[in-house]
Each structure stands twice: as C-alpha cells, then as structure tokens.
Amino acid sequence: MSKPVRVRFAPSPTGPLHMGGVRTALYNYLFAKKNNGTFVIRIEDTDQTRFVPGAQEYILDALSWCGIMPAEGPSIGGDYGPYIQSERKETYRPYAELLIEHDKAYYAFDSADDLTAMRDQAKQMGMPNWQYNGVTRLSMKNSLTLSSDDVKNRIENGDPYTIRMKMPRNIDVRFNDEIRGWVVVNTNNLDDKVLFKSDGMPTYHLANVVDDHCMEISHVIRGEEWLPSAPLHVLLYEAFGWDCPKFAHLPLLLKPDGNGKLSKRDGDRLGFPVFPTNWKTSDGDVFPGYREQGYYSGAFINMLAFLGWNPGTTQELFSLDELVEAFTLDRVAKAGAKFDPDKTKWFQQQYLRKHDNKDLAKQLAESSDSTYSHESLETICGLMKERATFVQDILSDGAYLFQKPIEYDPKTIRKKWKDHAKDLMEEWSAVLKSIDSFDPSSIEASFKDFIEKKGVGPGAALPLFRLLVTGKGMGPSMFEIASFLGQDECAERILHGINSVQKLKEGE
Ligand code: GLU
C-alpha cells in the first residue's frame, strides 16, 4: 500500500507572500484534498538574519483569506509539531552529528574572513567562482584536514564552527520529478553546503530534509527556484538512509511583458498587486493586495490555479471544491506561466456576476456608507453588475441612479447633439410624462412609437435620452434606468440636461 499523502507549504517569514507563493500553497492544498491527504504549514525561520516581524502572521492571514486552510500548522497544532522551525531548534544538531559519524559531513572552522580571503585569492588566479568542495576542502580548516585532537580542542574551547556536507565527487544524482521527469546532476557541480551554522541553527537544507522526514511528508511540491537544491536534498535522504519523498517543482510565474520572473517591481510598474493582501512595511509603506482592491478570494484563487495548470477542458470557472476535484499534478506545465492582469480582472467580473442582487446589495451596504435602501441597492446591482469589476464600481459607475448628472459625456455631445436634438428631447420629455404605467416595457414601447413618428432612428435618439438622464455615453438599458428613476425625475432631468448641454455647446 502506498504511503498516505502528506504535503506541506513551508514559507520563510522573510517578507509578505508573493502570489507565486500562494499558488504553491494552493497546489499543495489541492493535491492533498484530492488524494485524501493532509496539508501542513511549516514556518521555516532558521535564517534569523532575514526574519521580518509580522511576516508569519501575514502569511497565515493571507492563506486563510484564500480559504487554503491547513490541517496541521503553527496556530492549529498536530501530531508532528511544533510547526515553526525555531521551536524545533534542538531537533537538528543530533542529525548533523549523525552525518559526521557516518563520514557524510564534517566540522569546518574557517571564519568569514578566511573564506573571503580564499575567494579573493582564487579570483586573482582567474577563478571567479571559488567553492568549498571536494577539492578545495583539503586546503581549508576542517575536521578532514586538522588532527582529531585539534578538532576536539577547538570544539571544547567554544570556537565557532559550521557543519558542512561532504559532497561526494563525480556521482550522478538522479530523481524523477513529478512535473519535469528525470533530473540528473553530477556532484562535481555541487559544493559542500553548510548544513549547520555557527549560530547553532541548521540551514534551510538540513532543517527542510529533517522536518520533511519527521513530518512524514510524501510529496514535496514547491517552486522551481528550489530545483537546484533538490540533488543535495536527495543526497541527504540517502546519507540518513531515509526514503526520499516525491518531488514536484512548479513552473515560475512570469511577468506579463517579456520573459523574466514576475517581481514586485512589475506590479508597481504595470499597476497590479503582487500580494494577496495589503503588506505594510516597518517604514509605513503599503504594498497593495488583492483583498483590499476588492477582489473576491474565489476569483483570485481561480486565476492562480490556471497559472501553470489547466483542467484539459474549456471550463474556466472553478470553485475551490471543483479545483480539488479537477486537480492533478500531471496537468501542471513545465514552462513558466505568464501572469495576465486583464485575465485576473475577467475572473473577478465573472465572480461578481455570479452573486445575486440581494447578496451584492448586502456587500455594498457593508462596504460603503451608502444610506440607500436595500431595495434600491438591489435594483442598482441588477442594473450595473454586468459592467462592473468590483462591487464598489456599482455605486461609482451607477452614481447617476441616485443623483442628477453633473457632467455630460463630451464625445456623445460632439457626435449626437445635432440641431434637432433640443426640440426632439423636449417633446420626448412631454411624451414620457404622459406614459400611463412607467415600467421598462411601456417606456420602451412609447419611445419606439415616438421616434417612429418623428422619423429618427434609435441610434440618433437613444444616446440623447441617455446623455440627458445619466450624463453618460453608455450603460445598461435606458428603459430600466428610467423606470427606476421615476417619471417626474426623468422628465426633469431631460429638461435640465437640455439646458446644460445647450450651454456647453454655446460655450464652445
Ligand atoms: N522555506 C522555503 C521557502 O521559503 C521552502 C522551500 C521548500 O518548500 O522546500 O520557499
């Protein structure tokens, strides 16, 4: 029987979670749910120099907004905790020492200055990429070159040391990545990575492998940027004599223009958020997030799911549960996925339209200080939602449903306000006032009848009606708008509008 599926999202609290990170968490979550497995969150905070206060809280809050809820993790607990690496600090040293016992690792006493001197010297000799490896380690200060007494003394004296991987020479490391297929890397291209640091903390590599093993992680699903670390991880599993989890390295998210990796700067440059929720820096700068911009988390997640995966059908709208149902790793692409801000808006529009008017009215009432009745809000939602992207647009785009226009679309005036316009609209206002029942279809019937009698086409008359009542060149059905506003208000707006537009024309 195969092992139960256990996957983890393992962010480092070095800053806010980029949307690429959210996608990694999402794919892990989908994979776990699809396979009746467990989704775990683990905070990898062993690099204390890069720790950013507030980042961990940010990450957990952002994931919870997205509905990506772990079954085990820092605030939830679980049988494999603690789930924050700094709280597991004592776990790692014995493992590093075990590797030394098995001749897979060694103590290194070189100071930062020693290493810099070595690098400089190598550079002067025409070798710009000096590495601590199977060749160079022989001329460094470590437990392979120093006598065992010297090593013992140094450790007893409290001299600072690191523990380094004793990378074997000239071995092909192979593993079968679930997305990329076979990956083969020769160890001559790998250096003797530090596994345990002089500050008493493990490095990412050691902590990651030890924890994945101890937490019985079955699949490591993470970003492509970790692919170069995977051969070292495979060797570490081998060195410990542990089974290796399966690996799946996800494609990069690419900028909308060009081919580079999507970065925070692209968001600033092209005007879209790269973070799920607002991120406030310690200097008080705020980077925008999807949540605060008015996106529904469902739309955001749906969009992210499609960055690097597709269901193999034409269906594009998926709830989180439907994504769980449809998701498989074999439909994740190898090639980088281009982020498309317009498509993101499209998803948001589709999600907005799926809400019924009552629901949207409730959201509007909650998110604005509007004093309109629920009934009015419901009608305006019905009228405006097809054209809106965010729920707030409904109020701003539909402001004319509550107040007379203050401005009149210059383009419509230029194109449609001909000599006959004033008389035609004056007459229409009178006709409109005489309509018996002021519902959209009666208004429409009267309007058609009126323009037919006057011998003008709808393309000439309807934009004038709209311009005077709403100030706009485009919008939802004029007959529905008119019915919502009521007969007197409409007639009055038409007359008021004629005056204003005539004045504008005279001023030209
Ligand atoms: N802590 C790493 C990160 O910040 C995790 C990489 C992994 O999933 O192995 O992304």
XYZ file of C-alpha atoms and ligand atoms in Angstrom:
518
model
C 0.000 0.000 0.000
C 1.300 3.426 -0.830
C 2.021 5.889 1.960
C -0.696 8.376 2.930
C -0.354 11.691 1.139
C 1.094 14.406 3.359
C 2.250 17.650 1.797
C 3.477 20.901 3.242
C 3.776 24.548 2.371
C 6.957 25.771 4.013
C 7.325 29.545 3.712
C 10.128 31.525 5.279
C 8.918 34.609 7.155
C 11.267 36.911 5.255
C 8.509 39.178 3.948
C 4.998 39.034 2.576
C 3.803 36.110 0.491
C 4.082 36.828 -3.221
C 1.238 35.453 -5.333
C 3.615 32.757 -6.617
C 3.857 31.546 -3.027
C 0.090 31.470 -2.735
C -0.043 29.350 -5.875
C 2.452 26.891 -4.354
C 0.300 26.682 -1.225
C -2.819 26.243 -3.373
C -1.385 23.366 -5.433
C -0.250 21.631 -2.250
C -3.699 22.085 -0.751
C -5.483 20.843 -3.887
C -3.198 17.837 -4.158
C -3.737 16.928 -0.501
C -7.519 17.232 -0.685
C -7.733 15.386 -3.976
C -5.806 12.466 -2.525
C -7.496 12.370 0.892
C -4.237 13.577 2.299
C -3.081 16.144 4.811
C -1.971 19.679 4.090
C 0.571 21.029 6.554
C 2.012 24.506 7.035
C 5.524 24.762 8.386
C 7.317 28.027 9.040
C 10.983 27.866 8.010
C 12.623 30.573 10.081
C 16.138 29.223 10.582
C 17.744 32.194 8.855
C 17.399 34.710 11.645
C 19.187 37.422 9.703
C 16.329 37.525 7.221
C 13.481 37.375 9.722
C 10.873 40.087 9.148
C 8.481 40.832 12.020
C 4.855 40.388 11.041
C 5.616 38.196 8.012
C 4.451 34.948 9.614
C 1.148 36.489 10.711
C 0.767 37.986 7.249
C 1.281 34.615 5.541
C -1.191 32.767 7.740
C -3.803 35.501 7.419
C -3.415 35.709 3.622
C -3.797 31.943 3.228
C -6.842 31.946 5.429
C -8.405 34.711 3.271
C -7.797 32.419 0.293
C -9.508 29.507 2.042
C -6.286 27.472 1.941
C -6.640 26.018 5.401
C -4.045 23.597 6.763
C -4.947 20.514 8.774
C -1.733 20.931 10.760
C 0.290 24.062 11.327
C 1.512 26.745 13.728
C -1.797 28.015 15.013
C -3.564 24.665 14.796
C -1.067 22.156 16.101
C -0.984 18.490 15.120
C 0.858 15.274 15.885
C 4.071 16.323 14.163
C 4.619 19.727 15.757
C 5.982 22.155 16.571
C 5.474 23.576 13.075
C 7.857 26.507 13.429
C 11.477 25.503 12.876
C 12.928 27.837 15.502
C 10.786 25.961 18.034
C 12.350 22.688 16.839
C 15.877 24.048 17.223
C 17.071 21.177 19.411
C 15.999 18.587 16.816
C 18.642 19.313 14.226
C 22.117 19.151 15.791
C 21.976 15.384 16.529
C 21.129 14.768 12.886
C 24.064 16.878 11.707
C 26.347 14.966 14.103
C 24.981 11.672 12.835
C 26.119 12.651 9.365
C 29.609 13.392 10.700
C 29.714 9.973 12.360
C 28.878 8.394 9.010
C 31.554 10.441 7.236
C 28.916 12.308 5.207
C 29.658 15.678 6.788
C 32.475 17.440 8.668
C 33.219 20.324 11.008
C 34.588 23.462 9.358
C 36.350 26.141 11.398
C 37.055 28.683 8.677
C 35.999 32.200 9.610
C 34.114 34.502 7.300
C 37.426 36.335 6.723
C 39.196 33.078 5.798
C 36.519 32.373 3.203
C 36.676 35.878 1.754
C 40.462 35.660 1.526
C 40.162 32.329 -0.298
C 37.656 33.744 -2.755
C 39.795 36.823 -3.429
C 42.866 34.746 -3.964
C 41.040 32.458 -6.381
C 39.685 35.458 -8.265
C 43.196 36.831 -8.709
C 44.206 33.482 -10.125
C 41.405 33.706 -12.714
C 38.850 31.510 -10.888
C 35.911 33.829 -10.118
C 33.580 31.134 -8.740
C 35.512 29.639 -5.870
C 33.577 26.951 -3.993
C 34.127 24.954 -0.838
C 34.106 21.493 -2.409
C 35.779 18.102 -2.690
C 38.984 19.684 -3.984
C 39.262 22.938 -2.060
C 38.220 21.495 1.297
C 41.675 19.902 1.523
C 43.292 23.289 1.945
C 40.777 24.631 4.472
C 40.469 24.413 8.259
C 38.149 21.488 8.902
C 37.904 18.111 10.594
C 39.203 16.454 7.426
C 42.460 18.422 7.460
C 43.059 19.089 11.193
C 44.117 16.441 13.685
C 41.345 14.936 15.766
C 42.871 16.465 18.921
C 42.873 19.894 17.360
C 39.235 19.466 16.348
C 38.302 18.293 19.827
C 40.095 21.223 21.456
C 38.512 23.767 19.193
C 35.049 22.441 19.940
C 35.715 22.280 23.683
C 37.071 25.847 23.584
C 33.824 27.007 22.045
C 35.443 28.042 18.738
C 32.763 28.810 16.192
C 32.225 26.122 13.583
C 29.826 25.058 10.890
C 28.980 21.559 9.738
C 29.348 21.029 6.000
C 28.103 18.329 3.676
C 30.933 16.148 2.402
C 29.771 16.227 -1.176
C 30.922 13.050 -2.936
C 32.943 13.501 -6.137
C 31.649 12.658 -9.586
C 28.397 10.930 -8.830
C 25.245 11.375 -10.905
C 22.339 12.220 -8.587
C 19.027 11.276 -10.189
C 15.448 11.778 -9.238
C 12.172 11.611 -11.083
C 10.381 14.936 -10.701
C 6.594 14.567 -10.978
C 6.481 17.548 -13.331
C 9.866 17.631 -15.008
C 10.635 13.949 -15.363
C 14.168 12.673 -14.751
C 16.616 15.217 -13.401
C 20.285 14.246 -13.336
C 23.011 16.367 -11.762
C 26.665 15.450 -11.317
C 28.027 16.131 -7.847
C 31.136 17.772 -9.311
C 28.826 20.740 -9.897
C 27.768 20.887 -6.252
C 29.572 22.439 -3.324
C 29.957 21.385 0.302
C 26.877 23.213 1.542
C 26.719 24.366 5.134
C 24.175 22.200 6.977
C 24.571 23.600 10.461
C 25.580 27.171 11.216
C 27.820 28.665 13.865
C 24.778 30.338 15.474
C 23.518 26.889 16.486
C 20.805 26.819 13.860
C 20.511 24.415 10.939
C 20.488 25.837 7.419
C 17.388 25.573 5.278
C 18.710 22.384 3.629
C 19.195 20.334 6.769
C 16.088 21.582 8.548
C 13.952 21.078 5.457
C 15.049 17.473 4.924
C 14.909 16.522 8.605
C 11.456 18.034 9.007
C 10.056 16.563 5.811
C 11.222 13.180 7.063
C 9.995 13.643 10.634
C 6.661 15.001 9.462
C 6.308 12.060 7.043
C 5.909 14.296 4.029
C 5.137 12.170 0.966
C 5.372 14.834 -1.767
C 7.475 17.987 -1.834
C 5.623 20.422 -4.098
C 7.478 23.734 -4.347
C 8.667 26.441 -6.715
C 11.172 25.856 -9.486
C 13.705 28.056 -7.704
C 14.303 25.107 -5.342
C 15.160 22.670 -8.122
C 18.943 23.337 -7.807
C 18.714 22.358 -4.106
C 16.928 19.078 -4.803
C 20.065 16.972 -5.624
C 21.588 17.954 -2.268
C 18.324 17.013 -0.569
C 18.269 13.646 -2.353
C 21.827 13.001 -1.162
C 20.876 13.957 2.380
C 17.978 11.471 2.388
C 20.403 8.825 1.141
C 23.009 9.775 3.734
C 20.447 9.369 6.516
C 19.175 6.130 4.962
C 15.670 7.584 4.630
C 13.131 7.207 1.824
C 13.040 10.253 -0.385
C 9.677 11.984 -0.800
C 8.435 12.548 -4.340
C 9.386 15.928 -5.783
C 7.320 18.267 -7.935
C 8.889 21.598 -8.911
C 6.313 24.107 -10.114
C 6.917 26.438 -13.071
C 7.829 30.075 -12.452
C 5.340 32.904 -12.707
C 6.492 35.239 -15.468
C 5.924 38.950 -15.930
C 3.068 39.948 -18.257
C 5.538 41.533 -20.692
C 8.809 39.812 -21.543
C 10.033 36.560 -20.084
C 11.507 37.351 -16.690
C 10.243 36.197 -13.345
C 7.288 38.183 -12.009
C 8.537 40.638 -9.395
C 7.205 43.237 -7.013
C 8.522 45.913 -9.353
C 6.321 44.630 -12.223
C 3.293 45.251 -10.042
C 4.369 48.855 -9.361
C 5.274 49.389 -12.998
C 2.126 47.917 -14.551
C -0.343 48.723 -11.794
C -1.450 45.421 -10.291
C -0.945 43.857 -6.852
C 1.548 41.021 -6.484
C 0.474 40.248 -2.917
C -2.746 38.567 -1.797
C -3.441 41.168 0.896
C -2.008 44.592 1.756
C 1.511 44.490 3.150
C 2.690 47.306 5.404
C 6.437 47.661 5.781
C 8.049 48.824 9.007
C 8.613 52.211 7.307
C 4.870 52.539 6.848
C 4.876 51.876 3.071
C 1.884 49.875 1.919
C 2.028 47.412 -0.958
C -1.430 46.733 -2.366
C -3.148 43.385 -2.040
C -5.932 41.707 -4.000
C -8.212 41.561 -0.972
C -8.110 45.296 -0.309
C -8.509 46.101 -4.014
C -11.894 44.428 -3.863
C -11.159 41.026 -5.418
C -13.086 38.004 -4.209
C -10.729 35.354 -2.884
C -12.503 32.793 -5.091
C -11.649 34.790 -8.211
C -8.054 35.255 -7.097
C -7.623 31.547 -6.387
C -9.327 30.530 -9.620
C -6.952 32.790 -11.565
C -3.911 31.446 -9.703
C -4.908 27.832 -10.289
C -4.687 28.455 -14.024
C -1.160 29.869 -13.826
C 0.689 26.688 -14.677
C -2.194 24.199 -14.655
C -5.240 23.582 -16.808
C -8.083 21.076 -16.498
C -7.821 19.863 -20.103
C -11.334 21.166 -20.861
C -12.691 24.595 -21.773
C -14.154 25.188 -18.313
C -12.513 28.176 -16.670
C -14.618 28.942 -13.618
C -13.923 26.607 -10.711
C -14.800 26.873 -7.052
C -12.162 25.648 -4.614
C -14.024 22.331 -4.286
C -14.200 21.953 -8.049
C -10.486 22.672 -8.290
C -9.851 19.906 -5.758
C -11.875 17.551 -7.914
C -10.115 18.505 -11.159
C -6.532 18.950 -9.973
C -3.753 16.554 -10.942
C -0.008 17.136 -10.984
C 0.301 15.663 -14.461
C -1.568 18.644 -15.855
C 0.919 21.110 -14.365
C 3.118 22.586 -17.099
C 6.911 22.662 -17.134
C 7.118 26.041 -18.846
C 6.781 29.304 -16.935
C 3.277 30.773 -16.707
C 2.749 34.362 -17.817
C 0.705 36.404 -15.380
C -2.122 38.287 -17.087
C -3.641 41.205 -15.113
C -6.554 41.553 -17.568
C -7.480 37.913 -17.187
C -7.392 38.419 -13.427
C -9.964 41.196 -13.793
C -12.010 38.934 -16.050
C -12.174 36.259 -13.345
C -13.241 38.901 -10.863
C -16.018 40.112 -13.198
C -17.303 36.574 -13.643
C -17.392 36.046 -9.892
C -19.194 39.340 -9.339
C -21.884 38.370 -11.846
C -22.446 35.059 -10.121
C -23.680 36.823 -6.978
C -27.394 37.552 -6.900
C -28.557 41.137 -6.487
C -29.590 40.685 -2.891
C -26.169 39.446 -1.979
C -24.402 42.244 -3.839
C -26.658 44.823 -2.186
C -25.657 43.405 1.173
C -21.964 43.619 0.269
C -22.427 47.211 -0.871
C -24.249 48.173 2.282
C -21.420 46.652 4.321
C -18.544 48.112 2.337
C -19.798 51.676 1.885
C -21.523 54.299 3.951
C -24.381 54.489 1.479
C -27.727 55.327 3.040
C -29.806 53.890 0.219
C -32.455 51.340 0.987
C -31.727 47.672 0.367
C -34.384 47.656 -2.275
C -32.775 50.498 -4.237
C -29.366 48.898 -3.867
C -30.712 45.634 -5.197
C -32.128 47.316 -8.275
C -28.921 49.225 -8.940
C -26.920 45.981 -8.569
C -29.177 44.330 -11.119
C -28.664 47.222 -13.495
C -24.923 47.700 -13.097
C -23.352 44.331 -12.280
C -22.778 43.221 -15.858
C -20.473 46.179 -16.382
C -18.718 46.229 -13.018
C -15.476 44.563 -11.981
C -15.635 45.255 -8.245
C -18.691 45.621 -6.092
C -17.709 49.239 -5.350
C -17.870 50.023 -9.089
C -21.604 49.500 -8.892
C -22.013 52.583 -6.744
C -19.444 54.715 -8.541
C -20.499 53.753 -12.096
C -24.148 53.959 -11.152
C -23.958 57.223 -9.206
C -26.430 58.756 -11.669
C -29.103 56.403 -10.360
C -29.097 58.435 -7.181
C -28.118 61.912 -8.265
C -28.507 64.109 -11.324
C -25.526 64.111 -13.647
C -23.115 66.986 -13.163
C -21.182 66.271 -16.332
C -22.271 65.245 -19.800
C -20.152 62.965 -21.957
C -18.382 65.286 -24.441
C -17.993 62.572 -27.070
C -21.720 61.890 -27.190
C -22.418 65.614 -27.373
C -19.981 66.007 -30.232
C -21.298 63.060 -32.197
C -25.021 63.054 -31.438
C -26.164 66.524 -30.352
C -27.362 67.814 -33.722
C -29.673 70.776 -34.427
C -32.848 68.767 -33.929
C -31.751 67.394 -30.538
C -33.184 70.116 -28.325
C -36.707 70.025 -29.823
C -36.743 66.266 -30.097
C -35.854 65.758 -26.444
C -38.214 68.453 -25.220
C -41.019 66.679 -26.988
C -39.906 63.305 -25.680
C -39.954 64.636 -22.152
C -43.575 65.647 -22.598
C -44.476 62.275 -24.107
C -42.662 60.469 -21.309
C -44.669 62.380 -18.726
C -47.865 61.093 -20.238
C -46.979 57.375 -20.093
C -49.588 55.572 -18.001
C -47.636 52.839 -16.380
C -43.960 53.705 -16.017
C -42.436 50.233 -16.359
C -39.486 49.455 -18.664
C -41.522 47.827 -21.433
C -44.138 50.596 -21.578
C -41.394 53.220 -21.689
C -39.686 51.295 -24.457
C -42.905 50.965 -26.444
C -43.625 54.717 -26.106
C -40.094 55.598 -27.073
C -40.205 53.432 -30.189
C -43.553 54.865 -31.138
C -42.282 58.409 -30.570
C -39.141 58.112 -32.680
C -41.017 56.350 -35.435
C -43.439 59.246 -35.619
C -40.558 61.712 -35.649
C -38.753 59.731 -38.315
C -35.499 59.344 -36.379
C -33.603 56.140 -35.789
C -32.827 54.729 -32.315
C -29.114 55.285 -32.974
C -29.749 59.030 -33.112
C -32.338 59.362 -30.331
C -31.450 56.828 -27.633
C -27.960 58.264 -26.929
C -29.551 61.699 -26.419
C -32.029 60.277 -23.923
C -29.195 58.537 -22.085
C -26.947 61.589 -22.166
C -29.580 63.821 -20.598
C -30.685 61.372 -17.927
C -27.340 59.822 -16.971
C -24.667 62.100 -18.433
C -23.056 59.027 -19.998
C -22.450 57.661 -23.467
C -23.047 54.060 -22.456
C -24.726 51.982 -19.790
C -27.446 49.460 -19.059
C -30.967 49.581 -20.534
C -32.262 53.165 -20.567
C -35.815 51.946 -20.090
C -34.906 50.165 -16.897
C -32.948 53.177 -15.679
C -35.888 55.459 -16.459
C -38.334 53.192 -14.688
C -36.069 53.087 -11.614
C -35.769 56.889 -11.518
C -39.488 57.537 -11.984
C -41.436 59.658 -14.364
C -41.041 63.126 -12.839
C -37.329 62.760 -12.131
C -36.730 61.587 -15.698
C -38.702 64.371 -17.319
C -36.992 66.924 -15.131
C -33.522 65.531 -15.877
C -34.221 65.731 -19.590
C -35.153 69.419 -19.412
C -32.303 70.263 -17.041
C -29.918 68.317 -19.270
C -31.042 70.140 -22.417
C -30.182 73.456 -20.767
C -26.805 72.278 -19.579
C -25.825 70.741 -22.908
C -27.004 73.799 -24.856
C -24.858 75.993 -22.593
C -21.884 73.740 -23.186
C -22.456 73.941 -26.940
C -22.694 77.723 -26.814
C -19.504 77.936 -24.835
C -17.583 76.002 -27.497
N 11.440 27.781 3.055
C 11.458 27.600 1.638
C 10.768 28.812 1.025
O 10.808 29.826 1.614
C 10.721 26.319 1.302
C 11.209 25.606 0.109
C 10.643 24.205 0.120
O 9.413 24.111 0.001
O 11.397 23.281 0.267
O 10.190 28.791 -0.021
